[in-house]
Amino acid sequence: MTEAALTWHRLPSRVLLLRVLEVIKSFIIPLVLLFVINNDWSSTFGIILRVGILLFLLLDILQKFFGWLNFRYALDEKTVYVIDGNWIKKEKSLPLYKIQSVHSNSPFLYRLLGVVELTFDTNANSDDASFKLAGVFPNEAKRLEDILDQVRHRKAETDVPVEGETDATETPVAIAKPASRLLYALSTREIIIASLTSLSVFAIFPVASTIVSSIDDFINLDGTFDTIGDWVIHASIIAIGLLVLSVLILSVVIGMVINFLKYGNFRLERRGDRIRVEKGLLNRSAKEIPYEKIQAIRIKETFIRRWFNIVGVELVAAGTMDELKDESSTILPFVKRERAMNVLNEHFDQFVWSDTLHRLPKRSLWVKLLRISWFGLIVSGVVLYFFRDYAWWLVLLWAIIVGGRLLSYMTTRYARNGHFVELRTGAFNVHSFLTDKPRIEQIQVTQTPLQRRFNVCNVLFSTRGVLSNEMIEDIPKQEADAMLNWFSRYTVEEDMKTPG
Amino acid sequence: MSDIETTPTSFSGTLPIEARTVFRLSSAIFYLIGLVITGGLVAASLYFDWPTWLQYTMYALLAIDLIYSVIDIVVFQKWKQERFTYDVKPLEIRLHHGIITTHDVLIPMTKVQYVHAQQGPLLRKYGLQTITIGTAAGSHDIYAIEESFAKTLREQIAVYARIEEEDVV
């Protein structure tokens, strides 16, 4: 209909440069190996290899060029159209009202060239239902977001028929962009504390050994590390202590740098009916989650941060695409518990946290302890058979296994509070999960023979969205039945009290 | 049709006795393949004169496969049929199944997104169908119910869940 009137846009021409840079970046290791470190054109094979790689590179860049040339998009008031594809032309059209959220992402190269990547997300889970503008100028991004905002407002108006005519005069005011309100910004201090309380401090040892051995493949380091080994054997305890200490400090610094790059300038904003999370120093990303898509809230406490009362808060949201799902739904990476609860109670008040949670009965502990640990048995068997000298490490292993079960017994809590169900699970890392009845897709109660003997069972709650299943283990059977009853549409609404 | 009035508002029941035969046949096929493989391993261990401990391991595997297949076919597949119950009501679906570990599933009708029916050669031979009920969080099977009843049940679930309505988001 209006096809002729559409103005088609290409992505800006510097996106082409960006694509070329990305291609070179993905080939950087072979390029450096073949043309810098070992630039040897003497053998026939070497020439074929190098010419081949250059040809391949050229083809890839050509393909990217045509990809850029053939990608066009256009908008009218209701729909966005995209034409894409080198060999097979694809035309997509997507009604604007279906677009639930816009995520912007600017990796380092994008920032260098001053463009952003926009992802338009519908709430459907299929890939087809979303599309991406990989590289547009910020002002164009803003224009698109503004258009979407207007569409949303139009929809909101038609959805809610105005009852009193008096309101009609005020609606134009409401069309103005919803004011964004900063809920939380991460401070430098919090990043430092988080880095200090991270277990990844100890990850330096495996990481370092991997790096050393992979460098070793290219450059001969054999001698160097053997001398270090010799030195360690002959050095005094103080020297080794200092060495370990400095390695730990180094790893804290590395952790800090990583956390700064990842969470630097972290901002949580509320814009009308959506939540916006921005984060990252080099790779900056912004993600939006509409309020009505929030399925559940999860509070995470890691083993060490629990002692410092530092928690992380995550949203379980429906319809987020694969590439955006990890980490991006974190709305508070590491904050003091009180602060987190304040934000949650104030701005996510559709979810109500309970004050009192129920603990597991004593018999659950027995079930947990009696359960066979296949992992422990297999490891013990292997160690006892093949490495009997190291058998005493098994004590540590079993201490961790039993300790984990004890902790799991102590941390597991649950509550049903009106429409809400709140679960707190985990052993070393604890997380609390809160959702409400309309958002639960299904409940599954399972009971193993051992659990049957002790009259307890597991309950699995599923909501929409990724990582949306939550299991609570070894709760009393009556309680599980009560939960099923609570969830059943046939139970008359009444304020059910959970037995203590 | 006149039998709409007679349609019960709730469908509940267990799997028909033929389902047991189907379960037994399909797991018999499965274990037969297992037996062929382990038998082949035993033969290979004897023929190529593998180390003794490896030969014993192969014998043990064969024995485990044999014993377990007998228990599974005779007992477990019977339980699988006996212990499955379903209850489809206008507002919710309840499934109960499990051979040793029991599972109780409760799905509200409003959350049902699709209902599929499927039929393999074995099921077809016995005039049975498997119904799959899918939600956004996963799917559940009502295996091996009688064909025409499966059709009714499927249509009834679709009506209850109002799947024919376009789900505009």
PDB file of C-alpha atoms in Angstrom, chain A residues 100 102 154 240 276-277 328 432 435 483:
ATOM      1  CA  GLN A 100       8.255  -4.887  23.528  1.00  0.00           C
ATOM      2  CA  VAL A 102      14.688  -2.036  22.489  1.00  0.00           C
ATOM      3  CA  ARG A 154      -1.130   5.450  21.145  1.00  0.00           C
ATOM      4  CA  ILE A 240      56.736 -18.270  49.142  1.00  0.00           C
ATOM      5  CA  ARG A 276      16.304   0.073  31.834  1.00  0.00           C
ATOM      6  CA  VAL A 277      19.708  -1.316  32.726  1.00  0.00           C
ATOM      7  CA  SER A 328      21.570  -8.714  31.315  1.00  0.00           C
ATOM      8  CA  SER A 432      15.712 -16.451  46.885  1.00  0.00           C
ATOM      9  CA  THR A 435       6.847 -15.113  41.955  1.00  0.00           C
ATOM     10  CA  MET A 483       0.926 -25.725  47.340  1.00  0.00           C
TER      11      MET A 483
END
